[in-house]
């Protein structure tokens, strides 16, 4: 059961990042402007896209998933603090907690590894 649940968890954790990374490519200028409006350099966007797409695929496929999980956990926490720290706005507070929860899932992946059903089990 542990191996199947680990696979399902990796699929669920990776889905949002692969799709978000790909959508940032098609909405590049808008995403760049959004980042800049929060005080971040727009030049970081290619790194964000790479982390979301490559990290998400690594988690999905179970290749270096512990390290991808750790990187994505840090990304989730940083994103929560930079983009969703306005607790007066209920939607932002919910997004903050969503990011923190995803970071927790990624930290579990880092601690426990990808499970048996992975291209490179760890």
Short mmCIF file of N, CA, C and O in Angstrom, two decimals:
data_model
loop_
_atom_site.label_atom_id
_atom_site.label_comp_id
_atom_site.label_asym_id
_atom_site.label_seq_id
_atom_site.Cartn_x
_atom_site.Cartn_y
_atom_site.Cartn_z
N UNK A 1 0.83 -1.20 0.00
CA UNK A 1 0.00 0.00 0.00
C UNK A 1 0.87 1.26 0.00
O UNK A 1 0.53 2.23 -0.67
N UNK A 2 1.96 1.25 0.74
CA UNK A 2 2.85 2.41 0.84
C UNK A 2 3.34 2.85 -0.53
O UNK A 2 3.35 4.05 -0.84
N UNK A 3 3.73 1.91 -1.37
CA UNK A 3 4.26 2.25 -2.69
C UNK A 3 3.20 2.88 -3.58
O UNK A 3 3.49 3.84 -4.31
N UNK A 4 1.99 2.38 -3.53
CA UNK A 4 0.91 2.93 -4.36
C UNK A 4 0.53 4.32 -3.87
O UNK A 4 0.36 5.25 -4.67
N UNK A 5 0.42 4.49 -2.57
CA UNK A 5 0.08 5.80 -2.02
C UNK A 5 1.19 6.81 -2.33
O UNK A 5 0.91 7.97 -2.66
N UNK A 6 2.44 6.39 -2.26
CA UNK A 6 3.56 7.28 -2.62
C UNK A 6 3.47 7.72 -4.07
O UNK A 6 3.70 8.89 -4.38
N UNK A 7 3.12 6.82 -4.97
CA UNK A 7 2.96 7.17 -6.38
C UNK A 7 1.82 8.16 -6.57
O UNK A 7 1.99 9.19 -7.25
N UNK A 8 0.69 7.88 -5.96
CA UNK A 8 -0.46 8.79 -6.08
C UNK A 8 -0.10 10.17 -5.52
O UNK A 8 -0.42 11.20 -6.11
N UNK A 9 0.58 10.20 -4.38
CA UNK A 9 0.98 11.47 -3.78
C UNK A 9 1.92 12.24 -4.71
O UNK A 9 1.77 13.45 -4.88
N UNK A 10 2.86 11.54 -5.35
CA UNK A 10 3.77 12.22 -6.28
C UNK A 10 3.01 12.78 -7.48
O UNK A 10 3.29 13.88 -7.93
N UNK A 11 2.04 12.05 -7.97
CA UNK A 11 1.23 12.54 -9.09
C UNK A 11 0.48 13.80 -8.68
O UNK A 11 0.49 14.81 -9.39
N UNK A 12 -0.15 13.76 -7.51
CA UNK A 12 -0.93 14.91 -7.05
C UNK A 12 -0.05 16.12 -6.75
O UNK A 12 -0.42 17.25 -7.06
N UNK A 13 1.10 15.89 -6.12
CA UNK A 13 2.01 17.00 -5.81
C UNK A 13 2.59 17.64 -7.06
O UNK A 13 2.79 18.85 -7.11
N UNK A 14 2.87 16.84 -8.06
CA UNK A 14 3.55 17.36 -9.25
C UNK A 14 2.60 18.09 -10.21
O UNK A 14 3.02 19.00 -10.92
N UNK A 15 1.34 17.72 -10.22
CA UNK A 15 0.41 18.22 -11.22
C UNK A 15 0.34 19.75 -11.26
O UNK A 15 0.41 20.36 -12.33
N UNK A 16 0.24 20.37 -10.11
CA UNK A 16 0.09 21.83 -10.07
C UNK A 16 1.34 22.53 -10.58
O UNK A 16 1.26 23.58 -11.22
N UNK A 17 2.52 21.94 -10.34
CA UNK A 17 3.75 22.62 -10.74
C UNK A 17 4.04 22.48 -12.22
O UNK A 17 4.46 23.43 -12.87
N UNK A 18 3.81 21.30 -12.78
CA UNK A 18 4.04 21.12 -14.22
C UNK A 18 3.08 22.01 -15.00
O UNK A 18 3.50 22.74 -15.90
N UNK A 19 1.81 22.01 -14.64
CA UNK A 19 0.84 22.84 -15.37
C UNK A 19 1.10 24.32 -15.16
O UNK A 19 0.99 25.12 -16.09
N UNK A 20 1.45 24.72 -13.94
CA UNK A 20 1.73 26.14 -13.67
C UNK A 20 2.96 26.61 -14.43
O UNK A 20 2.98 27.72 -14.97
N UNK A 21 3.99 25.78 -14.47
CA UNK A 21 5.21 26.15 -15.19
C UNK A 21 4.95 26.32 -16.68
O UNK A 21 5.41 27.30 -17.29
N UNK A 22 4.20 25.40 -17.26
CA UNK A 22 3.87 25.50 -18.68
C UNK A 22 3.00 26.73 -18.94
O UNK A 22 3.21 27.45 -19.93
N UNK A 23 2.05 27.02 -18.07
CA UNK A 23 1.19 28.19 -18.28
C UNK A 23 1.98 29.49 -18.14
O UNK A 23 1.62 30.50 -18.76
N UNK A 24 3.03 29.50 -17.35
CA UNK A 24 3.86 30.70 -17.23
C UNK A 24 4.59 30.99 -18.54
O UNK A 24 4.92 32.14 -18.82
N UNK A 25 4.86 29.97 -19.32
CA UNK A 25 5.52 30.17 -20.61
C UNK A 25 4.58 30.92 -21.55
O UNK A 25 4.97 31.90 -22.18
N UNK A 26 3.32 30.48 -21.60
CA UNK A 26 2.37 31.14 -22.51
C UNK A 26 1.95 32.51 -22.01
O UNK A 26 1.58 33.38 -22.80
N UNK A 27 1.99 32.72 -20.70
CA UNK A 27 1.64 34.03 -20.14
C UNK A 27 2.87 34.72 -19.57
O UNK A 27 2.80 35.33 -18.49
N UNK A 28 3.97 34.64 -20.29
CA UNK A 28 5.27 35.07 -19.79
C UNK A 28 5.27 36.53 -19.31
O UNK A 28 5.66 36.81 -18.19
N UNK A 29 4.81 37.43 -20.18
CA UNK A 29 4.87 38.87 -19.83
C UNK A 29 4.01 39.20 -18.62
O UNK A 29 4.41 39.97 -17.75
N UNK A 30 2.83 38.62 -18.56
CA UNK A 30 1.95 38.88 -17.42
C UNK A 30 2.53 38.35 -16.12
O UNK A 30 2.45 39.01 -15.08
N UNK A 31 3.12 37.15 -16.19
CA UNK A 31 3.74 36.59 -14.99
C UNK A 31 4.94 37.40 -14.56
O UNK A 31 5.15 37.66 -13.37
N UNK A 32 5.72 37.84 -15.53
CA UNK A 32 6.89 38.67 -15.24
C UNK A 32 6.47 39.98 -14.56
O UNK A 32 7.06 40.40 -13.56
N UNK A 33 5.43 40.60 -15.07
CA UNK A 33 4.92 41.84 -14.49
C UNK A 33 4.39 41.60 -13.07
O UNK A 33 4.60 42.43 -12.18
N UNK A 34 3.73 40.47 -12.86
CA UNK A 34 3.22 40.14 -11.53
C UNK A 34 4.37 39.97 -10.54
O UNK A 34 4.31 40.48 -9.41
N UNK A 35 5.42 39.29 -10.95
CA UNK A 35 6.59 39.14 -10.09
C UNK A 35 7.20 40.49 -9.75
O UNK A 35 7.51 40.77 -8.59
N UNK A 36 7.33 41.33 -10.76
CA UNK A 36 7.93 42.65 -10.55
C UNK A 36 7.07 43.52 -9.64
O UNK A 36 7.59 44.31 -8.86
N UNK A 37 5.75 43.36 -9.72
CA UNK A 37 4.86 44.13 -8.85
C UNK A 37 5.01 43.75 -7.38
O UNK A 37 4.60 44.49 -6.49
N UNK A 38 5.60 42.58 -7.12
CA UNK A 38 5.86 42.13 -5.76
C UNK A 38 7.33 42.30 -5.37
O UNK A 38 7.80 41.74 -4.38
N UNK A 39 8.06 43.08 -6.18
CA UNK A 39 9.44 43.41 -5.83
C UNK A 39 10.49 42.42 -6.27
O UNK A 39 11.65 42.53 -5.86
N UNK A 40 10.12 41.43 -7.07
CA UNK A 40 11.10 40.46 -7.55
C UNK A 40 11.53 40.80 -8.97
O UNK A 40 10.72 41.25 -9.77
N UNK A 41 12.78 40.54 -9.31
CA UNK A 41 13.22 40.80 -10.69
C UNK A 41 12.55 39.82 -11.66
O UNK A 41 12.52 38.62 -11.42
N UNK A 42 12.03 40.35 -12.74
CA UNK A 42 11.39 39.52 -13.76
C UNK A 42 12.34 38.53 -14.39
O UNK A 42 11.92 37.51 -14.94
N UNK A 43 13.63 38.81 -14.30
CA UNK A 43 14.63 37.91 -14.85
C UNK A 43 14.70 36.56 -14.14
O UNK A 43 15.32 35.63 -14.64
N UNK A 44 14.04 36.45 -12.99
CA UNK A 44 14.00 35.17 -12.27
C UNK A 44 12.98 34.20 -12.87
O UNK A 44 12.99 33.02 -12.53
N UNK A 45 12.12 34.70 -13.73
CA UNK A 45 11.04 33.87 -14.25
C UNK A 45 11.53 32.61 -14.95
O UNK A 45 10.95 31.54 -14.72
N UNK A 46 12.57 32.64 -15.78
CA UNK A 46 13.02 31.37 -16.38
C UNK A 46 13.43 30.33 -15.33
O UNK A 46 13.18 29.13 -15.51
N UNK A 47 14.00 30.78 -14.23
CA UNK A 47 14.36 29.84 -13.16
C UNK A 47 13.13 29.27 -12.48
O UNK A 47 13.09 28.07 -12.14
N UNK A 48 12.11 30.11 -12.31
CA UNK A 48 10.86 29.65 -11.72
C UNK A 48 10.21 28.60 -12.62
O UNK A 48 9.78 27.54 -12.15
N UNK A 49 10.17 28.90 -13.91
CA UNK A 49 9.58 27.95 -14.87
C UNK A 49 10.35 26.64 -14.86
O UNK A 49 9.76 25.55 -14.81
N UNK A 50 11.67 26.72 -14.88
CA UNK A 50 12.49 25.50 -14.86
C UNK A 50 12.25 24.69 -13.59
O UNK A 50 12.10 23.46 -13.64
N UNK A 51 12.20 25.37 -12.45
CA UNK A 51 11.97 24.65 -11.19
C UNK A 51 10.60 23.98 -11.20
O UNK A 51 10.47 22.81 -10.81
N UNK A 52 9.59 24.71 -11.64
CA UNK A 52 8.25 24.13 -11.62
C UNK A 52 8.12 22.96 -12.59
O UNK A 52 7.58 21.91 -12.22
N UNK A 53 8.61 23.12 -13.81
CA UNK A 53 8.45 22.06 -14.81
C UNK A 53 9.40 20.89 -14.53
O UNK A 53 8.97 19.74 -14.43
N UNK A 54 10.69 21.18 -14.40
CA UNK A 54 11.66 20.10 -14.21
C UNK A 54 11.50 19.46 -12.82
O UNK A 54 11.51 18.24 -12.69
N UNK A 55 11.32 20.31 -11.80
CA UNK A 55 11.11 19.76 -10.46
C UNK A 55 9.83 18.95 -10.39
O UNK A 55 9.79 17.88 -9.79
N UNK A 56 8.77 19.46 -11.00
CA UNK A 56 7.50 18.73 -11.02
C UNK A 56 7.62 17.40 -11.73
O UNK A 56 7.10 16.38 -11.25
N UNK A 57 8.32 17.38 -12.86
CA UNK A 57 8.51 16.12 -13.58
C UNK A 57 9.40 15.16 -12.80
O UNK A 57 9.18 13.94 -12.82
N UNK A 58 10.41 15.68 -12.11
CA UNK A 58 11.27 14.83 -11.30
C UNK A 58 10.47 14.15 -10.20
O UNK A 58 10.63 12.95 -9.93
N UNK A 59 9.58 14.92 -9.56
CA UNK A 59 8.72 14.34 -8.52
C UNK A 59 7.79 13.31 -9.14
O UNK A 59 7.64 12.19 -8.63
N UNK A 60 7.16 13.65 -10.24
CA UNK A 60 6.22 12.75 -10.91
C UNK A 60 6.88 11.43 -11.28
O UNK A 60 6.35 10.36 -11.00
N UNK A 61 8.04 11.51 -11.90
CA UNK A 61 8.71 10.32 -12.40
C UNK A 61 9.52 9.59 -11.34
O UNK A 61 9.92 8.44 -11.54
N UNK A 62 9.81 10.25 -10.24
CA UNK A 62 10.60 9.63 -9.20
C UNK A 62 12.09 9.61 -9.54
O UNK A 62 12.77 8.62 -9.34
N UNK A 63 12.57 10.73 -10.06
CA UNK A 63 13.98 10.88 -10.40
C UNK A 63 14.53 12.03 -9.56
O UNK A 63 14.09 13.16 -9.73
N UNK A 64 15.45 11.72 -8.65
CA UNK A 64 15.96 12.74 -7.73
C UNK A 64 14.80 13.44 -7.00
O UNK A 64 14.85 14.64 -6.74
N UNK A 65 13.77 12.68 -6.71
CA UNK A 65 12.55 13.28 -6.15
C UNK A 65 12.75 13.83 -4.76
O UNK A 65 12.07 14.80 -4.38
N UNK A 66 13.65 13.27 -3.98
CA UNK A 66 13.90 13.85 -2.65
C UNK A 66 14.39 15.28 -2.79
O UNK A 66 13.90 16.18 -2.12
N UNK A 67 15.35 15.50 -3.67
CA UNK A 67 15.95 16.83 -3.83
C UNK A 67 15.00 17.78 -4.54
O UNK A 67 14.93 18.96 -4.20
N UNK A 68 14.26 17.27 -5.51
CA UNK A 68 13.24 18.11 -6.15
C UNK A 68 12.18 18.49 -5.14
O UNK A 68 11.71 19.64 -5.12
N UNK A 69 11.81 17.56 -4.28
CA UNK A 69 10.83 17.85 -3.23
C UNK A 69 11.33 18.91 -2.26
O UNK A 69 10.57 19.82 -1.87
N UNK A 70 12.59 18.83 -1.90
CA UNK A 70 13.15 19.83 -1.00
C UNK A 70 13.17 21.21 -1.66
O UNK A 70 12.80 22.22 -1.04
N UNK A 71 13.56 21.26 -2.93
CA UNK A 71 13.59 22.54 -3.66
C UNK A 71 12.18 23.11 -3.80
O UNK A 71 11.97 24.31 -3.60
N UNK A 72 11.21 22.25 -4.10
CA UNK A 72 9.83 22.73 -4.25
C UNK A 72 9.23 23.13 -2.91
O UNK A 72 8.41 24.05 -2.85
N UNK A 73 9.63 22.48 -1.83
CA UNK A 73 9.16 22.90 -0.50
C UNK A 73 9.65 24.31 -0.19
O UNK A 73 8.87 25.17 0.25
N UNK A 74 10.92 24.56 -0.46
CA UNK A 74 11.47 25.91 -0.24
C UNK A 74 10.77 26.93 -1.13
O UNK A 74 10.44 28.04 -0.69
N UNK A 75 10.50 26.55 -2.37
CA UNK A 75 9.80 27.43 -3.32
C UNK A 75 8.39 27.75 -2.81
O UNK A 75 7.94 28.90 -2.88
N UNK A 76 7.69 26.73 -2.31
CA UNK A 76 6.33 26.95 -1.78
C UNK A 76 6.33 27.93 -0.62
O UNK A 76 5.47 28.81 -0.55
N UNK A 77 7.27 27.77 0.28
CA UNK A 77 7.35 28.66 1.43
C UNK A 77 7.69 30.08 0.99
O UNK A 77 7.06 31.05 1.42
N UNK A 78 8.68 30.21 0.11
CA UNK A 78 9.06 31.53 -0.39
C UNK A 78 7.89 32.19 -1.12
O UNK A 78 7.61 33.38 -0.93
N UNK A 79 7.19 31.42 -1.96
CA UNK A 79 6.03 31.96 -2.69
C UNK A 79 4.94 32.42 -1.73
O UNK A 79 4.31 33.46 -1.95
N UNK A 80 4.70 31.64 -0.70
CA UNK A 80 3.68 32.01 0.29
C UNK A 80 4.04 33.33 0.95
O UNK A 80 3.19 34.22 1.09
N UNK A 81 5.29 33.47 1.33
CA UNK A 81 5.72 34.68 2.03
C UNK A 81 5.73 35.92 1.13
O UNK A 81 5.40 37.01 1.58
N UNK A 82 6.07 35.74 -0.13
CA UNK A 82 6.17 36.89 -1.05
C UNK A 82 4.83 37.26 -1.66
O UNK A 82 4.47 38.43 -1.73
N UNK A 83 4.07 36.28 -2.11
CA UNK A 83 2.88 36.56 -2.91
C UNK A 83 1.56 36.44 -2.15
O UNK A 83 0.53 36.93 -2.62
N UNK A 84 1.54 35.76 -1.03
CA UNK A 84 0.25 35.47 -0.37
C UNK A 84 0.25 35.83 1.11
O UNK A 84 -0.41 35.18 1.91
N UNK A 85 0.96 36.86 1.50
CA UNK A 85 1.11 37.20 2.91
C UNK A 85 0.07 38.21 3.39
O UNK A 85 0.11 38.64 4.52
N UNK A 86 -0.88 38.54 2.55
CA UNK A 86 -1.93 39.49 2.92
C UNK A 86 -3.11 38.74 3.54
O UNK A 86 -4.03 38.32 2.85
N UNK A 87 -3.08 38.57 4.86
CA UNK A 87 -4.11 37.79 5.53
C UNK A 87 -5.44 38.52 5.64
O UNK A 87 -6.45 37.91 5.99
N UNK A 88 -5.46 39.81 5.33
CA UNK A 88 -6.73 40.54 5.31
C UNK A 88 -7.58 40.10 4.12
O UNK A 88 -8.81 40.23 4.14
N UNK A 89 -6.95 39.57 3.09
CA UNK A 89 -7.63 39.05 1.91
C UNK A 89 -7.78 37.54 2.08
O UNK A 89 -6.79 36.80 2.11
N UNK A 90 -9.03 37.08 2.21
CA UNK A 90 -9.28 35.66 2.47
C UNK A 90 -8.68 34.76 1.39
O UNK A 90 -8.15 33.68 1.70
N UNK A 91 -8.73 35.17 0.13
CA UNK A 91 -8.16 34.35 -0.94
C UNK A 91 -6.65 34.21 -0.77
O UNK A 91 -6.08 33.13 -0.98
N UNK A 92 -5.99 35.31 -0.39
CA UNK A 92 -4.54 35.25 -0.19
C UNK A 92 -4.19 34.41 1.03
O UNK A 92 -3.20 33.66 1.01
N UNK A 93 -4.98 34.51 2.08
CA UNK A 93 -4.75 33.68 3.26
C UNK A 93 -4.90 32.19 2.93
O UNK A 93 -4.11 31.36 3.37
N UNK A 94 -5.89 31.87 2.10
CA UNK A 94 -6.09 30.48 1.67
C UNK A 94 -4.92 30.02 0.82
O UNK A 94 -4.42 28.90 0.99
N UNK A 95 -4.47 30.86 -0.10
CA UNK A 95 -3.32 30.50 -0.94
C UNK A 95 -2.05 30.35 -0.11
O UNK A 95 -1.21 29.48 -0.39
N UNK A 96 -1.91 31.18 0.92
CA UNK A 96 -0.76 31.05 1.83
C UNK A 96 -0.77 29.66 2.46
O UNK A 96 0.24 28.95 2.44
N UNK A 97 -1.91 29.27 3.01
CA UNK A 97 -2.00 27.96 3.67
C UNK A 97 -1.84 26.82 2.68
O UNK A 97 -1.24 25.79 3.00
N UNK A 98 -2.35 26.98 1.46
CA UNK A 98 -2.17 25.96 0.42
C UNK A 98 -0.69 25.74 0.14
O UNK A 98 -0.20 24.61 0.08
N UNK A 99 0.05 26.82 0.02
CA UNK A 99 1.49 26.70 -0.23
C UNK A 99 2.21 26.05 0.94
O UNK A 99 3.11 25.22 0.74
N UNK A 100 1.83 26.42 2.15
CA UNK A 100 2.46 25.82 3.33
C UNK A 100 2.14 24.33 3.40
O UNK A 100 3.01 23.50 3.71
N UNK A 101 0.91 23.97 3.09
CA UNK A 101 0.52 22.54 3.07
C UNK A 101 1.30 21.77 2.02
O UNK A 101 1.76 20.65 2.27
N UNK A 102 1.45 22.35 0.83
CA UNK A 102 2.22 21.67 -0.22
C UNK A 102 3.67 21.51 0.21
O UNK A 102 4.29 20.47 -0.04
N UNK A 103 4.22 22.51 0.89
CA UNK A 103 5.59 22.40 1.40
C UNK A 103 5.70 21.21 2.35
O UNK A 103 6.67 20.45 2.31
N UNK A 104 4.69 21.02 3.18
CA UNK A 104 4.68 19.87 4.08
C UNK A 104 4.69 18.55 3.33
O UNK A 104 5.41 17.62 3.70
N UNK A 105 3.91 18.46 2.28
CA UNK A 105 3.91 17.25 1.46
C UNK A 105 5.27 17.00 0.82
O UNK A 105 5.77 15.86 0.78
N UNK A 106 5.89 18.05 0.34
CA UNK A 106 7.22 17.91 -0.26
C UNK A 106 8.27 17.53 0.77
O UNK A 106 9.21 16.78 0.47
N UNK A 107 8.14 18.03 1.99
CA UNK A 107 9.08 17.64 3.03
C UNK A 107 8.91 16.17 3.40
O UNK A 107 9.89 15.48 3.69
N UNK A 108 7.68 15.67 3.36
CA UNK A 108 7.47 14.23 3.55
C UNK A 108 8.13 13.43 2.44
O UNK A 108 8.72 12.38 2.69
N UNK A 109 8.03 13.92 1.22
CA UNK A 109 8.70 13.26 0.11
C UNK A 109 10.21 13.25 0.32
O UNK A 109 10.88 12.24 0.11
N UNK A 110 10.75 14.38 0.76
CA UNK A 110 12.19 14.45 1.03
C UNK A 110 12.58 13.44 2.12
O UNK A 110 13.58 12.74 1.99
N UNK A 111 11.78 13.34 3.17
CA UNK A 111 12.11 12.45 4.28
C UNK A 111 11.95 10.97 3.92
O UNK A 111 12.73 10.14 4.37
N UNK A 112 10.94 10.65 3.11
CA UNK A 112 10.60 9.25 2.85
C UNK A 112 11.01 8.71 1.49
O UNK A 112 10.95 7.51 1.27
N UNK A 113 11.36 9.58 0.57
CA UNK A 113 11.73 9.11 -0.76
C UNK A 113 10.51 8.87 -1.64
O UNK A 113 9.37 9.04 -1.22
N UNK A 114 10.79 8.46 -2.86
CA UNK A 114 9.74 8.35 -3.88
C UNK A 114 8.93 7.07 -3.81
O UNK A 114 7.87 6.98 -4.40
N UNK A 115 9.43 6.06 -3.13
CA UNK A 115 8.72 4.78 -3.09
C UNK A 115 9.17 3.87 -4.21
O UNK A 115 10.03 4.20 -5.02
N UNK A 116 8.57 2.70 -4.27
CA UNK A 116 8.97 1.67 -5.22
C UNK A 116 8.69 2.04 -6.66
O UNK A 116 9.47 1.72 -7.56
N UNK A 117 7.56 2.67 -6.93
CA UNK A 117 7.16 2.95 -8.31
C UNK A 117 7.75 4.29 -8.77
O UNK A 117 7.06 5.30 -8.87
N UNK A 118 9.03 4.24 -9.05
CA UNK A 118 9.76 5.43 -9.49
C UNK A 118 10.83 4.98 -10.49
O UNK A 118 11.29 3.84 -10.44
N UNK A 119 11.20 5.88 -11.37
CA UNK A 119 12.26 5.53 -12.32
C UNK A 119 13.59 5.32 -11.62
O UNK A 119 14.41 4.52 -12.04
N UNK A 120 13.78 6.07 -10.55
CA UNK A 120 15.01 5.95 -9.76
C UNK A 120 14.62 6.00 -8.27
O UNK A 120 14.75 7.03 -7.64
N UNK A 121 14.13 4.87 -7.74
CA UNK A 121 13.69 4.88 -6.35
C UNK A 121 14.83 5.28 -5.40
O UNK A 121 15.98 4.91 -5.61
N UNK A 122 14.48 6.03 -4.38
CA UNK A 122 15.50 6.44 -3.42
C UNK A 122 15.09 6.07 -2.01
O UNK A 122 14.03 5.63 -1.74
#
